[in-house]
Amino acid sequence: MAKGIKNEVAIIGMGCTRFGELWNKSGADLIIEAFQEALADANMDKKAIEAVWFSNCFEEINFGKSGIPLPRTLKLPFLPVTRIENFCASGSDGFRNACYAVASGACDIALAIGAEKLKDTGYGGLPDFGTVMGSENRMLFPNVTAPGGFAMTATAYFAKYGLSAEEGKRVLSRISVKSHHNGTLNPKAHLRREITIEQAMKAPIVAWPLGLFDCCGVSDGAACAIICRTDMAKQFRKDPVYVKALQIAATSGEELGYQDWDITHIKTTRQAAERAYKEAGITKPREEISMMEVHDCFSITEFVTYEDLMISPEGKAREDVESGFFDLDGRIPCQPDGGLKCFGHPIGASGLRMIYEMYKQLQGKADKRQINNPRIGLTHNLGGFPSMSVVSLVIVGNTL
Amino acid sequence: MNRKVIFEQMGWFNPATAAVARGEKAVANYDEDTVTMAVAAAMDCLDGLSRDGAGGLYLASTSLPFAQRQNAVIVSEALDFPAGVRTADFTGTLKGGTTALLAALDAAGAEGSGPFLVAASESRVGKPGSSQEHTFGDGAAALLVGRENVIAEFKGSFSVSHDFVDYRRLNEERFEHGWEERWIREEGYGKIIPEAALGLAKKYRLKPGDFARIVIGCPVAALVAGLGKGMGARPEQIQDNLAASAGDTGTALPLMMLVAAIEQSKPGDKILVLSYGNGSDALYFEVTPEIEKRRDRKGISGHLPLRADFTSYGKYLVFRDLIPLEVGIRGEEIAPMAMSVLYREGKSISALVGSRCRTCGTPQYPPQKVCVNPACGAVDDMEPYRFSDKIGKLASYTGDNLAFSLDPPAVYGLVDFKEGGRLFLDITDCQLEKLKVGMPVRMTFRRKYADVRRAIFGYYWKATPA
């Protein structure tokens, strides 16, 4: 029986750039900025780093393939560097690999860093998937985009639970309004303005039934974490954050090829959540989790994730949304930093950005958006589409 | 499309086109061409029939997408015909539809031959400002020709060929050139069609009165009645030439009219078919009692009511690629199609053939080696399973305004089949507002993308409301 990662490793330093349409910053600028913040946070010299995992999805755009661009940028001394690409789950998967390296004893201190420079593509939204999904899929799949892929889950959910388009869009809009509010409190967020439910509901349709305010920002940014063995952590700081669970689940292919999935949830989230709760020793997630950053690439993703994480009962997420359960002053604040929705979504960086917010909250350093005495934070990082996804869950806490 | 839509935009330039700006012309959707329309007609023709033992497939058209890469074999593969068939394109003349039919009758009539499918399909583009822009229509017909279960028995034919240069076009040209229309009417339709008709009547000692229906494949409605009268036929014998409802569908016209005539016939009726184009073919058939078993086909009478109004001339120009269009970065982005993948995957892409697990019976797509059923997981125990003729139900969908489409939004969804299997497909010939989760959909072969720089049209199947 594997003993799992719980309390084996600790985060001792993190960095995260402002996210946004950073026309005047290169990918290298972003990497350096996030890394320097983390080094200062850990009170550490870069020579202490022993191994690196570099997360980046669209390597064609800015960095180029392989792990090489990262050490070239930071001038790291011939370290082991691995590039991780796992769609939008790349950031937290890099973190997972770095944690495992430390836990295995292969090294004492590792760096996980994620960066993405999306705004040099010329695209509004993500670049087309045509060239990245393989030549066979290009011949078989519709010309799917990210909002279209997730919109099908909204259509199916509305149909299953008898929500009219108006009712469904209203509840999804409530989620975006909440995240926009949180984003205004975060100086590093991409989108920093309040919106109303009416604005969200009347916004132009991107992929029916999802409108503009159901979609996250497409941003540039970088984030990173320095990880060490738990027993070393206090050498670096008094308030390290401990890793409680690291789980990742990739589709078996059955969602897209077998009919037992009803499209109203995300199977990989449920699988990863079950394993993560077990690993962390959490039996009642609705009561034990203090806060979350989930992969709200679209409002519908956040909505069904409430149920997939077993926080809201199946079919009942609407009640929790409407009662303010996930608001910043609610029982389990979700997206305290604004989420992908407003902090933005530089793909390779997002998973680490989520952990960054949990880390700052657990240390009581989240300023205007500080949650009262959090103990356990969960991040949920999803790559792909509901019909073929990879989901990475990280659970962290501030006590052993 | 009501021809007035065209006249309102272009009548200022050529007021004489008022004479032809009446009735409707059938306009292919943006994702259709003569190959896909031939498949659509053939799927209706073959509905429920086995492809085993097919002898061949002939495709006639003057508007085929490929000059090199046989178009007929694309149709044959899409229909899941076996590889051991004879395929050929018949092109270059508007009488190609009946010539292909005669060739198939010759071939399939031979002892030991399997049935031949003959499809004629046309989608010509009239130059803006021309009368052809009004009169041309898009359409296709398909007939299965064989020795068994015959619904209309082929009794005989007579052909004439003349280098009568009414319309002409070079390989590299998009639009045709014509000689004076009055000359074409009088010396062309007016003399060549009767020559074939009289030749056949003389050869088989028939009189016009012997035919229940006479198909005169002349696209000019005003001439048809006169031609019939000239042959001594009564008006009720003359088959409607579809000029008001579909337009001049070229090579497909006489076969579409023949299909309509068969639909309207009873056993024992004789049908005369006359085509036109650099000569004329005359064929005659006698309808058999078998017709009663094939009345379930949509055919012409079933398809005409499935029309949707096409009200935008601008959209028509885009669909037929007649104006430059700002397609944006997503429209410019076309992933290269790997011909090796297309050939290796073969029927899975062209004919929507997936696999069914012999162990648990689950149909799946694309064909798998490892069974997708999580409770099964059998390895390498699959048999081919065709989805193209199955009815599915829409499990979910979206209308995507971000994805590039020539007819935005790009509508796509997941389709579940009653017998098992789930496909992720584009949805076409539909309005987003009318879609519902759970509604039945059928499969239709379409042009998925066009990459003209590399001379590639990517064909695949889409779903459409059933």
PDB file of C-alpha atoms in Angstrom, chain A residues 121-131 135-149 151-156 159 205-209 252-263 387, chain B residues 329-330 333-339 341-342 344-345 348-349 362-366 372-374 395-404 412-414 416-418 420-426 432 437 448-449 460:
ATOM      1  CA  THR A 121      -0.371  34.437 -31.201  1.00  0.00           C
ATOM      2  CA  GLY A 122      -2.587  36.933 -32.967  1.00  0.00           C
ATOM      3  CA  TYR A 123      -5.626  35.008 -31.726  1.00  0.00           C
ATOM      4  CA  GLY A 124      -8.376  36.267 -29.486  1.00  0.00           C
ATOM      5  CA  GLY A 125      -9.001  33.202 -27.345  1.00  0.00           C
ATOM      6  CA  LEU A 126      -6.741  30.192 -27.546  1.00  0.00           C
ATOM      7  CA  PRO A 127      -5.086  29.261 -30.832  1.00  0.00           C
ATOM      8  CA  ASP A 128      -6.975  26.733 -32.950  1.00  0.00           C
ATOM      9  CA  PHE A 129      -6.700  23.149 -31.843  1.00  0.00           C
ATOM     10  CA  GLY A 130      -6.488  21.957 -35.427  1.00  0.00           C
ATOM     11  CA  THR A 131      -2.763  21.543 -35.398  1.00  0.00           C
ATOM     12  CA  SER A 135      -3.776  14.701 -37.866  1.00  0.00           C
ATOM     13  CA  GLU A 136      -6.268  11.894 -37.298  1.00  0.00           C
ATOM     14  CA  ASN A 137      -8.391  13.871 -34.877  1.00  0.00           C
ATOM     15  CA  ARG A 138      -8.289  16.784 -37.292  1.00  0.00           C
ATOM     16  CA  MET A 139     -10.072  14.589 -39.811  1.00  0.00           C
ATOM     17  CA  LEU A 140     -12.584  13.267 -37.291  1.00  0.00           C
ATOM     18  CA  PHE A 141     -13.459  15.960 -34.800  1.00  0.00           C
ATOM     19  CA  PRO A 142     -15.511  19.073 -35.415  1.00  0.00           C
ATOM     20  CA  ASN A 143     -13.503  22.259 -35.461  1.00  0.00           C
ATOM     21  CA  VAL A 144     -13.922  22.432 -31.713  1.00  0.00           C
ATOM     22  CA  THR A 145     -12.818  25.350 -29.562  1.00  0.00           C
ATOM     23  CA  ALA A 146     -12.452  25.397 -25.790  1.00  0.00           C
ATOM     24  CA  PRO A 147     -15.717  27.292 -25.146  1.00  0.00           C
ATOM     25  CA  GLY A 148     -17.564  24.995 -27.556  1.00  0.00           C
ATOM     26  CA  GLY A 149     -16.191  21.876 -25.888  1.00  0.00           C
ATOM     27  CA  ALA A 151     -20.644  24.525 -23.697  1.00  0.00           C
ATOM     28  CA  MET A 152     -21.859  21.007 -24.470  1.00  0.00           C
ATOM     29  CA  THR A 153     -21.699  20.245 -20.757  1.00  0.00           C
ATOM     30  CA  ALA A 154     -23.913  23.271 -20.067  1.00  0.00           C
ATOM     31  CA  THR A 155     -26.429  22.156 -22.714  1.00  0.00           C
ATOM     32  CA  ALA A 156     -26.543  18.654 -21.259  1.00  0.00           C
ATOM     33  CA  ALA A 159     -31.471  19.481 -20.228  1.00  0.00           C
ATOM     34  CA  ILE A 205     -22.668  34.456 -27.153  1.00  0.00           C
ATOM     35  CA  VAL A 206     -19.289  32.810 -27.636  1.00  0.00           C
ATOM     36  CA  ALA A 207     -20.510  29.212 -27.793  1.00  0.00           C
ATOM     37  CA  TRP A 208     -24.139  28.664 -26.964  1.00  0.00           C
ATOM     38  CA  PRO A 209     -25.172  28.880 -24.149  1.00  0.00           C
ATOM     39  CA  SER A 252      -9.777   6.344 -20.320  1.00  0.00           C
ATOM     40  CA  GLY A 253     -11.441   7.415 -23.568  1.00  0.00           C
ATOM     41  CA  GLU A 254     -14.853   6.189 -22.500  1.00  0.00           C
ATOM     42  CA  GLU A 255     -16.471   9.634 -22.198  1.00  0.00           C
ATOM     43  CA  LEU A 256     -16.090  10.210 -25.919  1.00  0.00           C
ATOM     44  CA  GLY A 257     -16.718   6.638 -26.992  1.00  0.00           C
ATOM     45  CA  TYR A 258     -19.071   5.002 -24.505  1.00  0.00           C
ATOM     46  CA  GLN A 259     -22.496   6.160 -23.489  1.00  0.00           C
ATOM     47  CA  ASP A 260     -22.466   5.785 -19.728  1.00  0.00           C
ATOM     48  CA  TRP A 261     -21.210   9.342 -19.248  1.00  0.00           C
ATOM     49  CA  ASP A 262     -24.111  11.796 -19.387  1.00  0.00           C
ATOM     50  CA  ILE A 263     -21.950  14.874 -20.188  1.00  0.00           C
ATOM     51  CA  SER A 387     -15.259  14.691 -23.072  1.00  0.00           C
TER      52      SER A 387
ATOM     53  CA  ILE B 329      -6.867  33.823 -38.465  1.00  0.00           C
ATOM     54  CA  ARG B 330      -9.005  30.806 -37.530  1.00  0.00           C
ATOM     55  CA  GLU B 333      -5.516  28.033 -40.188  1.00  0.00           C
ATOM     56  CA  ILE B 334      -5.822  24.685 -41.910  1.00  0.00           C
ATOM     57  CA  ALA B 335      -3.941  21.727 -40.591  1.00  0.00           C
ATOM     58  CA  PRO B 336      -2.373  19.655 -43.348  1.00  0.00           C
ATOM     59  CA  MET B 337      -4.327  16.533 -44.158  1.00  0.00           C
ATOM     60  CA  ALA B 338      -2.236  13.405 -44.113  1.00  0.00           C
ATOM     61  CA  MET B 339      -3.129  11.323 -47.187  1.00  0.00           C
ATOM     62  CA  VAL B 341      -3.690   8.576 -42.595  1.00  0.00           C
ATOM     63  CA  LEU B 342      -6.735   8.902 -44.852  1.00  0.00           C
ATOM     64  CA  ARG B 344      -4.701   3.784 -43.694  1.00  0.00           C
ATOM     65  CA  GLU B 345      -7.884   4.600 -41.784  1.00  0.00           C
ATOM     66  CA  SER B 348     -13.444   4.629 -40.823  1.00  0.00           C
ATOM     67  CA  ILE B 349     -13.187   8.178 -42.167  1.00  0.00           C
ATOM     68  CA  THR B 362     -20.464  -2.538 -28.000  1.00  0.00           C
ATOM     69  CA  PRO B 363     -20.300  -0.506 -31.211  1.00  0.00           C
ATOM     70  CA  GLN B 364     -17.548   2.114 -31.031  1.00  0.00           C
ATOM     71  CA  TYR B 365     -15.974   4.810 -33.083  1.00  0.00           C
ATOM     72  CA  PRO B 366     -13.348   5.353 -34.341  1.00  0.00           C
ATOM     73  CA  VAL B 372     -13.963   1.128 -24.906  1.00  0.00           C
ATOM     74  CA  ASN B 373     -16.463  -0.524 -22.575  1.00  0.00           C
ATOM     75  CA  PRO B 374     -14.747  -0.208 -19.172  1.00  0.00           C
ATOM     76  CA  ALA B 395     -26.796  13.886 -26.479  1.00  0.00           C
ATOM     77  CA  SER B 396     -25.566  17.484 -26.342  1.00  0.00           C
ATOM     78  CA  TYR B 397     -24.562  20.308 -28.654  1.00  0.00           C
ATOM     79  CA  THR B 398     -23.345  23.867 -28.964  1.00  0.00           C
ATOM     80  CA  GLY B 399     -23.293  26.645 -31.539  1.00  0.00           C
ATOM     81  CA  ASP B 400     -19.730  27.932 -31.503  1.00  0.00           C
ATOM     82  CA  ASN B 401     -19.100  31.491 -32.686  1.00  0.00           C
ATOM     83  CA  LEU B 402     -15.383  31.303 -31.992  1.00  0.00           C
ATOM     84  CA  ALA B 403     -14.680  28.303 -34.226  1.00  0.00           C
ATOM     85  CA  PHE B 404     -14.362  29.138 -37.908  1.00  0.00           C
ATOM     86  CA  TYR B 412     -21.503  20.410 -33.260  1.00  0.00           C
ATOM     87  CA  GLY B 413     -22.407  17.883 -30.628  1.00  0.00           C
ATOM     88  CA  LEU B 414     -22.234  14.383 -29.260  1.00  0.00           C
ATOM     89  CA  ASP B 416     -25.460   8.532 -29.135  1.00  0.00           C
ATOM     90  CA  PHE B 417     -26.707   5.549 -31.117  1.00  0.00           C
ATOM     91  CA  LYS B 418     -29.438   3.273 -29.854  1.00  0.00           C
ATOM     92  CA  GLY B 420     -24.414   1.742 -28.770  1.00  0.00           C
ATOM     93  CA  GLY B 421     -21.615   4.034 -29.804  1.00  0.00           C
ATOM     94  CA  ARG B 422     -21.025   7.745 -29.359  1.00  0.00           C
ATOM     95  CA  LEU B 423     -19.695  10.098 -32.016  1.00  0.00           C
ATOM     96  CA  PHE B 424     -18.517  13.693 -31.829  1.00  0.00           C
ATOM     97  CA  LEU B 425     -19.835  15.347 -34.987  1.00  0.00           C
ATOM     98  CA  ASP B 426     -20.592  18.597 -36.719  1.00  0.00           C
ATOM     99  CA  LEU B 432     -29.320  26.119 -33.583  1.00  0.00           C
ATOM    100  CA  VAL B 437     -31.123  17.278 -26.477  1.00  0.00           C
ATOM    101  CA  LYS B 448     -15.579  19.110 -43.736  1.00  0.00           C
ATOM    102  CA  TYR B 449     -12.911  21.525 -44.852  1.00  0.00           C
ATOM    103  CA  TYR B 460     -16.453  13.376 -43.500  1.00  0.00           C
TER     104      TYR B 460
END
